[in-house]
C-alpha cells in the first residue's frame, strides 16, 4: 500500500489482556493485520509512540506491549518468572487476547530477543519478525554469565554482569530514577554518547557506578523533558526489579533453549541497526551470518550516525523501512514495488 499516510489513524487505546502471569498491558491503534511491538530495557510501550500512528495510518493494527515487569503489566516477584520461555508465552497471549491467531512481531533491544524466540518457539503464531538494534544470534557458545564476566577485567565490570546481581543495580538507579535514565539514554544516543577517548559507559569501575560514566549535558535530541517524565514516572511507580529480572535469567534461558542451539529463523525477517550502536558493532559477525541464521531475511539495514534507540532517534526512517517490509509480506513474489 502507498505510504502517503493520508488515512486518519484511530485514537490510541489502552487495553489489558490476560496473560500467564496475570495481565498484559498494551496500547493499540489502527485496524488491519496485527503488528505486535515489543520494547527493550529500560523502556515501555511508549518507545513505539512514533510507530503506532504510522502503522495505523498505513492500514495495520499496531499494538505496543508493556513487557512483563514493566508499566501496567504484571510484575511477578519470582525472578525465574522472567525467563525467555515465559515472555514468549506472553507474546502469544497478547496476540490471542487481541482476538487474533497470528501476528508479525517487531522487537527492539531485549524485545528483539523475545521476538526472535517467539518466531522459533511459536511459528504457528509469529508469521514474520523484525529485530531492531540487537542482531539475531542463535543460542550457543558459553554460559552467558561466564561470557559477560570475561568481557571486562581488573578494575572494570561489564554492565550486564552488574545487572545480573539482584539488588545491586536497583541501589544505584532507584534513588534518582529520572537522572539515571536521562544519563543512560544519553550514553547510547548518537548525538550525546561519549567520544571515543572517554571511558566506555557499558563498563563501570568495580567500586563505582555506571552513572559515573554517563555524559553530562542536554538530553538527546529525540528525548523531550515530557518523554523523560513518562519513562521516569513508570519506573518510579514500579521500581526496577521487574525490568532487571530479564538480565537475571540469561543462564536459565541458555539451559531452557538448549534444543534451539544454532537454530535459524525461517520466517520472513528484517534487521535494522544503528551505525554507532555497540550492539550492532559487537555483533557484526552475527549480521554476517544472516544468510544461514535468517534464511528468510528480506532486508538488513544499518542507519548511519544512529545510536541504540533507533526507532526513537530516527523514527521516519524506521517507519519507512518497517512499512516497506510489511507491505512486501503481502505481495506475491516478483510483484513490482508499490509507489
C-alpha positions as a Markdown table, in Angstrom:
| # | Residue | x | y | z |
|---|---|---|---|---|
| 1 | Unk | 0.0 | 0.0 | 0.0 |
| 2 | Unk | 1.3 | 3.5 | -0.7 |
| 3 | Unk | 2.9 | 5.4 | 2.1 |
| 4 | Unk | 1.3 | 8.8 | 1.7 |
| 5 | Unk | -0.2 | 8.3 | 5.2 |
| 6 | Unk | -3.4 | 10.2 | 4.2 |
| 7 | Unk | -5.5 | 8.0 | 6.3 |
| 8 | Unk | -6.6 | 9.4 | 9.7 |
| 9 | Unk | -5.5 | 6.9 | 12.3 |
| 10 | Unk | -7.8 | 5.9 | 15.1 |
| 11 | Unk | -7.0 | 7.0 | 18.6 |
| 12 | Unk | -4.6 | 5.2 | 20.9 |
| 13 | Unk | -6.4 | 2.6 | 23.0 |
| 14 | Unk | -5.1 | 1.3 | 26.3 |
| 15 | Unk | -6.0 | -2.3 | 27.0 |
| 16 | Unk | -5.2 | -5.2 | 29.3 |
| 17 | Unk | -5.5 | -8.8 | 28.2 |
| 18 | Unk | -5.0 | -11.9 | 30.3 |
| 19 | Unk | -1.5 | -13.5 | 30.3 |
| 20 | Unk | 0.2 | -16.3 | 32.1 |
| 21 | Unk | 1.5 | -14.0 | 34.9 |
| 22 | Unk | -1.8 | -12.1 | 35.2 |
| 23 | Unk | -2.3 | -9.1 | 32.9 |
| 24 | Unk | -0.6 | -7.8 | 29.9 |
| 25 | Unk | -1.0 | -4.0 | 29.2 |
| 26 | Unk | -0.7 | -2.8 | 25.7 |
| 27 | Unk | -1.6 | 0.2 | 23.6 |
| 28 | Unk | -3.1 | -0.3 | 20.2 |
| 29 | Unk | -4.0 | 1.9 | 17.2 |
| 30 | Unk | -5.5 | 1.1 | 13.8 |
| 31 | Unk | -7.2 | -1.8 | 12.1 |
| 32 | Unk | -5.9 | -4.5 | 9.8 |
| 33 | Unk | -3.2 | -7.1 | 10.1 |
| 34 | Unk | -1.8 | -7.3 | 13.6 |
| 35 | Unk | 1.8 | -6.0 | 14.3 |
| 36 | Unk | 2.9 | -6.6 | 17.8 |
| 37 | Unk | 5.7 | -4.2 | 19.1 |
| 38 | Unk | 8.0 | -5.3 | 22.0 |
| 39 | Unk | 10.3 | -2.8 | 23.7 |
| 40 | Unk | 13.6 | -3.3 | 25.5 |
| 41 | Unk | 15.4 | -2.0 | 28.6 |
| 42 | Unk | 14.7 | 0.5 | 30.2 |
| 43 | Unk | 11.6 | 1.4 | 28.2 |
| 44 | Unk | 7.9 | 0.8 | 27.8 |
| 45 | Unk | 5.1 | 0.7 | 25.2 |
| 46 | Unk | 5.8 | 4.4 | 24.9 |
| 47 | Unk | 9.0 | 3.6 | 23.0 |
| 48 | Unk | 6.8 | 2.9 | 20.0 |
| 49 | Unk | 4.9 | 6.2 | 20.1 |
| 50 | Unk | 6.2 | 7.2 | 16.6 |
| 51 | Unk | 5.4 | 3.8 | 15.0 |
| 52 | Unk | 1.9 | 3.3 | 16.3 |
| 53 | Unk | 0.3 | 6.2 | 14.3 |
| 54 | Unk | 2.4 | 5.5 | 11.2 |
| 55 | Unk | 1.4 | 1.8 | 11.1 |
| 56 | Unk | -2.2 | 2.6 | 11.9 |
| 57 | Unk | -2.4 | 5.2 | 9.1 |
| 58 | Unk | -0.9 | 2.6 | 6.6 |
| 59 | Unk | -3.6 | 0.1 | 7.4 |
| 60 | Unk | -2.2 | -2.1 | 10.2 |
| 61 | Unk | -3.4 | -2.8 | 13.7 |
| 62 | Unk | -0.4 | -1.9 | 15.8 |
| 63 | Unk | -0.2 | -3.0 | 19.4 |
| 64 | Unk | 2.7 | -1.9 | 21.7 |
| 65 | Unk | 3.1 | -4.1 | 24.7 |
| 66 | Unk | 4.4 | -3.3 | 28.2 |
| 67 | Unk | 6.7 | -6.4 | 28.6 |
| 68 | Unk | 6.2 | -8.4 | 31.8 |
| 69 | Unk | 7.7 | -6.4 | 34.7 |
| 70 | Unk | 7.2 | -3.0 | 33.1 |
| 71 | Unk | 4.5 | -0.4 | 33.2 |
| 72 | Unk | 1.0 | -1.7 | 33.9 |
| 73 | Unk | 1.7 | -5.3 | 33.1 |
| 74 | Unk | 2.1 | -7.9 | 35.9 |
| 75 | Unk | 5.3 | -8.0 | 37.8 |
| 76 | Unk | 5.8 | -11.4 | 39.4 |
| 77 | Unk | 8.1 | -11.5 | 42.5 |
| 78 | Unk | 9.9 | -14.6 | 41.4 |
| 79 | Unk | 12.9 | -13.8 | 39.3 |
| 80 | Unk | 12.6 | -17.1 | 37.3 |
| 81 | Unk | 9.2 | -15.8 | 36.1 |
| 82 | Unk | 11.1 | -13.6 | 33.6 |
| 83 | Unk | 12.8 | -16.4 | 31.7 |
| 84 | Unk | 12.5 | -16.2 | 27.9 |
| 85 | Unk | 10.1 | -19.1 | 27.6 |
| 86 | Unk | 7.6 | -17.2 | 29.8 |
| 87 | Unk | 8.0 | -14.0 | 27.8 |
| 88 | Unk | 7.3 | -15.9 | 24.6 |
| 89 | Unk | 4.1 | -17.1 | 26.1 |
| 90 | Unk | 3.2 | -13.5 | 27.0 |
| 91 | Unk | 3.7 | -12.7 | 23.3 |
| 92 | Unk | 1.3 | -15.4 | 22.3 |
| 93 | Unk | -1.2 | -14.4 | 24.9 |
| 94 | Unk | -1.2 | -10.8 | 23.7 |
| 95 | Unk | -1.9 | -12.0 | 20.1 |
| 96 | Unk | -4.7 | -14.3 | 21.3 |
| 97 | Unk | -6.0 | -11.7 | 23.8 |
| 98 | Unk | -6.5 | -9.3 | 20.9 |
| 99 | Unk | -8.6 | -11.9 | 19.2 |
| 100 | Unk | -6.1 | -12.8 | 16.5 |
| 101 | Unk | -4.4 | -16.1 | 15.7 |
| 102 | Unk | -1.2 | -14.8 | 14.2 |
| 103 | Unk | 0.9 | -11.6 | 14.1 |
| 104 | Unk | 4.0 | -10.0 | 12.8 |
| 105 | Unk | 6.3 | -9.3 | 15.8 |
| 106 | Unk | 8.7 | -6.4 | 15.9 |
| 107 | Unk | 11.2 | -6.1 | 18.8 |
| 108 | Unk | 13.8 | -3.6 | 19.9 |
| 109 | Unk | 16.7 | -4.5 | 22.3 |
| 110 | Unk | 15.5 | -7.2 | 24.6 |
| 111 | Unk | 12.3 | -7.1 | 22.7 |
| 112 | Unk | 14.3 | -8.3 | 19.6 |
| 113 | Unk | 15.3 | -11.3 | 21.5 |
| 114 | Unk | 11.7 | -12.0 | 22.6 |
| 115 | Unk | 10.5 | -11.6 | 19.0 |
| 116 | Unk | 13.2 | -13.9 | 17.7 |
| 117 | Unk | 12.5 | -16.6 | 20.2 |
| 118 | Unk | 8.8 | -16.3 | 19.7 |
| 119 | Unk | 9.4 | -16.9 | 16.0 |
| 120 | Unk | 11.4 | -20.0 | 16.9 |
| 121 | Unk | 9.2 | -21.5 | 19.5 |
| 122 | Unk | 5.8 | -20.4 | 18.1 |
| 123 | Unk | 5.9 | -20.4 | 14.4 |
| 124 | Unk | 2.2 | -21.1 | 14.4 |
| 125 | Unk | 1.6 | -17.6 | 15.8 |
| 126 | Unk | 4.5 | -15.5 | 14.5 |
| 127 | Unk | 4.4 | -15.1 | 10.8 |
| 128 | Unk | 7.3 | -12.7 | 10.4 |
| 129 | Unk | 9.8 | -11.0 | 12.7 |
| 130 | Unk | 11.7 | -7.7 | 12.7 |
| 131 | Unk | 14.6 | -7.1 | 15.1 |
| 132 | Unk | 15.9 | -3.6 | 15.9 |
| 133 | Unk | 19.3 | -2.8 | 17.3 |
| 134 | Unk | 20.2 | -6.3 | 18.6 |
| 135 | Unk | 21.1 | -8.7 | 15.8 |
| 136 | Unk | 19.8 | -12.3 | 15.8 |
| 137 | Unk | 22.4 | -14.7 | 17.1 |
| 138 | Unk | 21.3 | -18.3 | 17.6 |
| 139 | Unk | 21.6 | -19.9 | 21.0 |
| 140 | Unk | 25.1 | -21.4 | 21.6 |
| 141 | Unk | 28.5 | -20.7 | 22.9 |
| 142 | Unk | 29.5 | -20.5 | 26.6 |
| 143 | Unk | 27.2 | -19.9 | 29.5 |
| 144 | Unk | 26.2 | -16.1 | 29.3 |
| 145 | Unk | 27.3 | -15.2 | 32.8 |
| 146 | Unk | 30.8 | -16.6 | 32.1 |
| 147 | Unk | 30.9 | -14.9 | 28.7 |
| 148 | Unk | 30.0 | -11.4 | 30.1 |
| 149 | Unk | 32.3 | -11.8 | 33.1 |
| 150 | Unk | 35.1 | -12.3 | 30.6 |
| 151 | Unk | 34.3 | -9.0 | 28.7 |
| 152 | Unk | 35.9 | -7.0 | 31.5 |
| 153 | Unk | 38.9 | -7.4 | 33.7 |
| 154 | Unk | 40.8 | -5.9 | 36.5 |
| 155 | Unk | 39.1 | -2.9 | 38.0 |
| 156 | Unk | 36.2 | -2.8 | 35.4 |
| 157 | Unk | 32.9 | -4.7 | 35.2 |
| 158 | Unk | 30.5 | -5.0 | 32.2 |
| 159 | Unk | 27.0 | -3.6 | 32.8 |
| 160 | Unk | 25.3 | -6.9 | 32.1 |
| 161 | Unk | 27.2 | -8.7 | 34.8 |
| 162 | Unk | 26.3 | -5.9 | 37.2 |
| 163 | Unk | 22.6 | -6.1 | 36.3 |
| 164 | Unk | 22.6 | -9.9 | 37.0 |
| 165 | Unk | 23.1 | -9.4 | 40.7 |
| 166 | Unk | 19.8 | -8.8 | 42.4 |
| 167 | Unk | 19.5 | -5.5 | 44.2 |
| 168 | Unk | 22.8 | -4.1 | 43.0 |
| 169 | Unk | 21.6 | -2.0 | 40.1 |
| 170 | Unk | 18.4 | -1.1 | 41.9 |
| 171 | Unk | 20.5 | 0.5 | 44.6 |
| 172 | Unk | 22.2 | 2.7 | 42.0 |
| 173 | Unk | 19.1 | 3.6 | 40.0 |
| 174 | Unk | 16.1 | 3.9 | 42.3 |
| 175 | Unk | 17.3 | 6.9 | 44.5 |
| 176 | Unk | 17.3 | 9.0 | 41.3 |
| 177 | Unk | 15.4 | 7.2 | 38.6 |
| 178 | Unk | 14.9 | 10.2 | 36.4 |
| 179 | Unk | 18.5 | 11.3 | 36.5 |
| 180 | Unk | 19.8 | 7.8 | 35.9 |
| 181 | Unk | 17.5 | 7.2 | 32.9 |
| 182 | Unk | 18.5 | 10.5 | 31.4 |
| 183 | Unk | 22.1 | 9.6 | 31.6 |
| 184 | Unk | 21.6 | 6.0 | 30.3 |
| 185 | Unk | 19.6 | 7.2 | 27.3 |
| 186 | Unk | 22.2 | 9.9 | 26.6 |
| 187 | Unk | 25.1 | 7.5 | 26.9 |
| 188 | Unk | 23.9 | 5.4 | 24.0 |
| 189 | Unk | 22.4 | 8.0 | 21.7 |
| 190 | Unk | 24.3 | 9.1 | 18.7 |
| 191 | Unk | 24.2 | 12.8 | 19.4 |
| 192 | Unk | 25.1 | 12.7 | 23.1 |
| 193 | Unk | 27.2 | 9.5 | 23.6 |
| 194 | Unk | 30.8 | 10.0 | 25.0 |
| 195 | Unk | 33.6 | 10.4 | 22.5 |
| 196 | Unk | 36.0 | 7.6 | 21.6 |
| 197 | Unk | 38.6 | 8.8 | 24.1 |
| 198 | Unk | 36.1 | 8.8 | 27.0 |
| 199 | Unk | 35.6 | 5.8 | 29.3 |
| 200 | Unk | 33.1 | 3.3 | 27.8 |
| 201 | Unk | 29.7 | 3.7 | 29.7 |
| 202 | Unk | 29.0 | 0.0 | 29.1 |
| 203 | Unk | 31.5 | -0.6 | 31.8 |
| 204 | Unk | 32.0 | 0.6 | 35.3 |
| 205 | Unk | 34.7 | 0.6 | 38.0 |
| 206 | Unk | 34.0 | -2.3 | 40.3 |
| 207 | Unk | 33.9 | 0.1 | 43.2 |
| 208 | Unk | 32.0 | 2.7 | 41.3 |
| 209 | Unk | 28.7 | 3.1 | 39.4 |
| 210 | Unk | 27.6 | 3.1 | 35.8 |
| 211 | Unk | 26.3 | 6.6 | 36.1 |
| 212 | Unk | 29.9 | 7.8 | 36.8 |
| 213 | Unk | 30.5 | 7.4 | 33.0 |
| 214 | Unk | 27.2 | 8.9 | 31.8 |
| 215 | Unk | 27.6 | 12.1 | 29.8 |
| 216 | Unk | 26.7 | 15.4 | 31.5 |
| 217 | Unk | 24.8 | 17.9 | 29.4 |
| 218 | Unk | 21.5 | 18.1 | 27.5 |
| 219 | Unk | 19.1 | 15.3 | 26.8 |
| 220 | Unk | 19.4 | 13.5 | 23.4 |
| 221 | Unk | 17.6 | 15.2 | 20.6 |
| 222 | Unk | 14.9 | 12.5 | 20.4 |
| 223 | Unk | 14.0 | 12.8 | 24.1 |
| 224 | Unk | 12.0 | 15.7 | 25.5 |
| 225 | Unk | 11.6 | 16.5 | 29.1 |
| 226 | Unk | 8.0 | 15.3 | 28.8 |
| 227 | Unk | 9.1 | 12.0 | 27.3 |
| 228 | Unk | 11.6 | 11.5 | 30.1 |
| 229 | Unk | 8.8 | 12.2 | 32.6 |
| 230 | Unk | 6.8 | 9.4 | 31.1 |
| 231 | Unk | 9.6 | 6.9 | 31.4 |
| 232 | Unk | 10.7 | 8.1 | 34.9 |
| 233 | Unk | 7.1 | 8.1 | 36.2 |
| 234 | Unk | 6.6 | 4.4 | 35.2 |
| 235 | Unk | 9.8 | 3.2 | 36.9 |
| 236 | Unk | 9.3 | 5.4 | 40.0 |
| 237 | Unk | 6.0 | 3.7 | 40.4 |
| 238 | Unk | 7.1 | 0.1 | 39.7 |
| 239 | Unk | 10.7 | 0.1 | 40.7 |
| 240 | Unk | 13.4 | -1.5 | 38.5 |
| 241 | Unk | 13.4 | -5.2 | 39.7 |
| 242 | Unk | 11.0 | -6.4 | 37.1 |
| 243 | Unk | 12.9 | -4.8 | 34.2 |
| 244 | Unk | 16.2 | -6.0 | 35.5 |
| 245 | Unk | 15.0 | -9.6 | 36.0 |
| 246 | Unk | 15.5 | -10.2 | 32.3 |
| 247 | Unk | 19.2 | -10.0 | 32.8 |
| 248 | Unk | 19.0 | -12.4 | 35.7 |
| 249 | Unk | 17.6 | -15.2 | 33.5 |
| 250 | Unk | 20.2 | -15.4 | 30.9 |
| 251 | Unk | 21.7 | -18.6 | 32.2 |
| 252 | Unk | 18.3 | -20.1 | 32.6 |
| 253 | Unk | 17.5 | -19.2 | 29.0 |
| 254 | Unk | 20.7 | -20.8 | 27.9 |
| 255 | Unk | 19.6 | -24.0 | 29.6 |
| 256 | Unk | 15.9 | -23.8 | 28.7 |
| 257 | Unk | 16.6 | -23.2 | 25.0 |
| 258 | Unk | 19.3 | -25.9 | 24.5 |
| 259 | Unk | 17.2 | -27.6 | 21.8 |
| 260 | Unk | 17.4 | -24.4 | 19.7 |
| 261 | Unk | 21.2 | -24.4 | 19.6 |
| 262 | Unk | 22.2 | -22.9 | 16.2 |
| 263 | Unk | 18.5 | -22.8 | 15.1 |
| 264 | Unk | 17.7 | -20.5 | 12.1 |
| 265 | Unk | 14.6 | -18.3 | 11.9 |
| 266 | Unk | 12.9 | -19.3 | 8.7 |
| 267 | Unk | 10.0 | -16.7 | 8.7 |
| 268 | Unk | 10.4 | -13.5 | 6.7 |
| 269 | Unk | 12.6 | -11.2 | 8.7 |
| 270 | Unk | 14.1 | -7.7 | 8.9 |
| 271 | Unk | 17.0 | -6.2 | 10.8 |
| 272 | Unk | 17.6 | -2.5 | 11.5 |
| 273 | Unk | 20.6 | -1.4 | 13.4 |
| 274 | Unk | 22.4 | 1.9 | 14.3 |
| 275 | Unk | 25.8 | 2.5 | 12.9 |
| 276 | Unk | 27.0 | 3.9 | 16.2 |
| 277 | Unk | 25.3 | 1.3 | 18.4 |
| 278 | Unk | 27.7 | -1.0 | 20.2 |
| 279 | Unk | 25.1 | -3.8 | 20.0 |
| 280 | Unk | 25.4 | -3.7 | 16.2 |
| 281 | Unk | 29.1 | -3.3 | 16.1 |
| 282 | Unk | 29.9 | -6.0 | 18.7 |
| 283 | Unk | 27.7 | -8.5 | 16.9 |
| 284 | Unk | 28.9 | -7.8 | 13.4 |
| 285 | Unk | 29.7 | -11.5 | 13.0 |
| 286 | Unk | 26.1 | -12.3 | 13.7 |
| 287 | Unk | 25.0 | -10.0 | 10.9 |
| 288 | Unk | 27.5 | -11.6 | 8.5 |
| 289 | Unk | 26.0 | -15.0 | 9.4 |
| 290 | Unk | 22.4 | -13.9 | 8.4 |
| 291 | Unk | 22.4 | -16.0 | 5.2 |
| 292 | Unk | 22.5 | -19.1 | 7.4 |
| 293 | Unk | 20.7 | -17.9 | 10.5 |
| 294 | Unk | 18.0 | -15.8 | 8.8 |
| 295 | Unk | 17.3 | -17.6 | 5.6 |
| 296 | Unk | 14.0 | -15.7 | 5.3 |
| 297 | Unk | 15.8 | -12.3 | 5.6 |
| 298 | Unk | 14.2 | -9.6 | 3.5 |
| 299 | Unk | 16.4 | -6.7 | 4.5 |
| 300 | Unk | 19.2 | -5.7 | 6.8 |
| 301 | Unk | 19.9 | -2.0 | 7.1 |
| 302 | Unk | 22.4 | 0.0 | 9.2 |
| 303 | Unk | 21.3 | 3.6 | 9.8 |
| 304 | Unk | 24.5 | 5.6 | 9.8 |
| 305 | Unk | 25.2 | 8.0 | 12.7 |
| 306 | Unk | 22.4 | 6.4 | 14.8 |
| 307 | Unk | 22.7 | 5.1 | 18.3 |
| 308 | Unk | 20.8 | 2.4 | 20.2 |
| 309 | Unk | 17.3 | 3.9 | 20.5 |
| 310 | Unk | 16.8 | 3.5 | 16.8 |
| 311 | Unk | 13.0 | 3.9 | 16.4 |
| 312 | Unk | 13.1 | 7.0 | 18.6 |
| 313 | Unk | 16.3 | 8.5 | 17.2 |
| 314 | Unk | 15.3 | 8.0 | 13.6 |
| 315 | Unk | 11.5 | 7.4 | 13.5 |
| 316 | Unk | 10.8 | 8.4 | 9.9 |
| 317 | Unk | 13.5 | 6.1 | 8.5 |
| 318 | Unk | 12.5 | 3.2 | 10.7 |
| 319 | Unk | 8.8 | 3.7 | 9.8 |
| 320 | Unk | 9.7 | 3.7 | 6.1 |
| 321 | Unk | 11.7 | 0.5 | 6.4 |
| 322 | Unk | 9.1 | -1.2 | 8.5 |
| 323 | Unk | 6.3 | -0.3 | 6.2 |
| 324 | Unk | 8.2 | -1.3 | 3.0 |
| 325 | Unk | 8.9 | -4.6 | 4.7 |
| 326 | Unk | 5.4 | -5.2 | 6.0 |
| 327 | Unk | 3.8 | -4.3 | 2.6 |
| 328 | Unk | 6.2 | -6.6 | 0.9 |
| 329 | Unk | 5.0 | -9.5 | 3.0 |
| 330 | Unk | 1.6 | -9.3 | 1.5 |
| 331 | Unk | 2.8 | -9.0 | -2.1 |
| 332 | Unk | 3.4 | -12.1 | -4.3 |
| 333 | Unk | 7.0 | -12.8 | -5.0 |
| 334 | Unk | 8.2 | -11.0 | -8.1 |
| 335 | Unk | 5.5 | -8.3 | -8.0 |
| 336 | Unk | 6.6 | -4.8 | -8.6 |
| 337 | Unk | 7.3 | -2.3 | -5.8 |
| 338 | Unk | 4.4 | 0.0 | -5.0 |
| 339 | Unk | 5.0 | 3.7 | -5.3 |
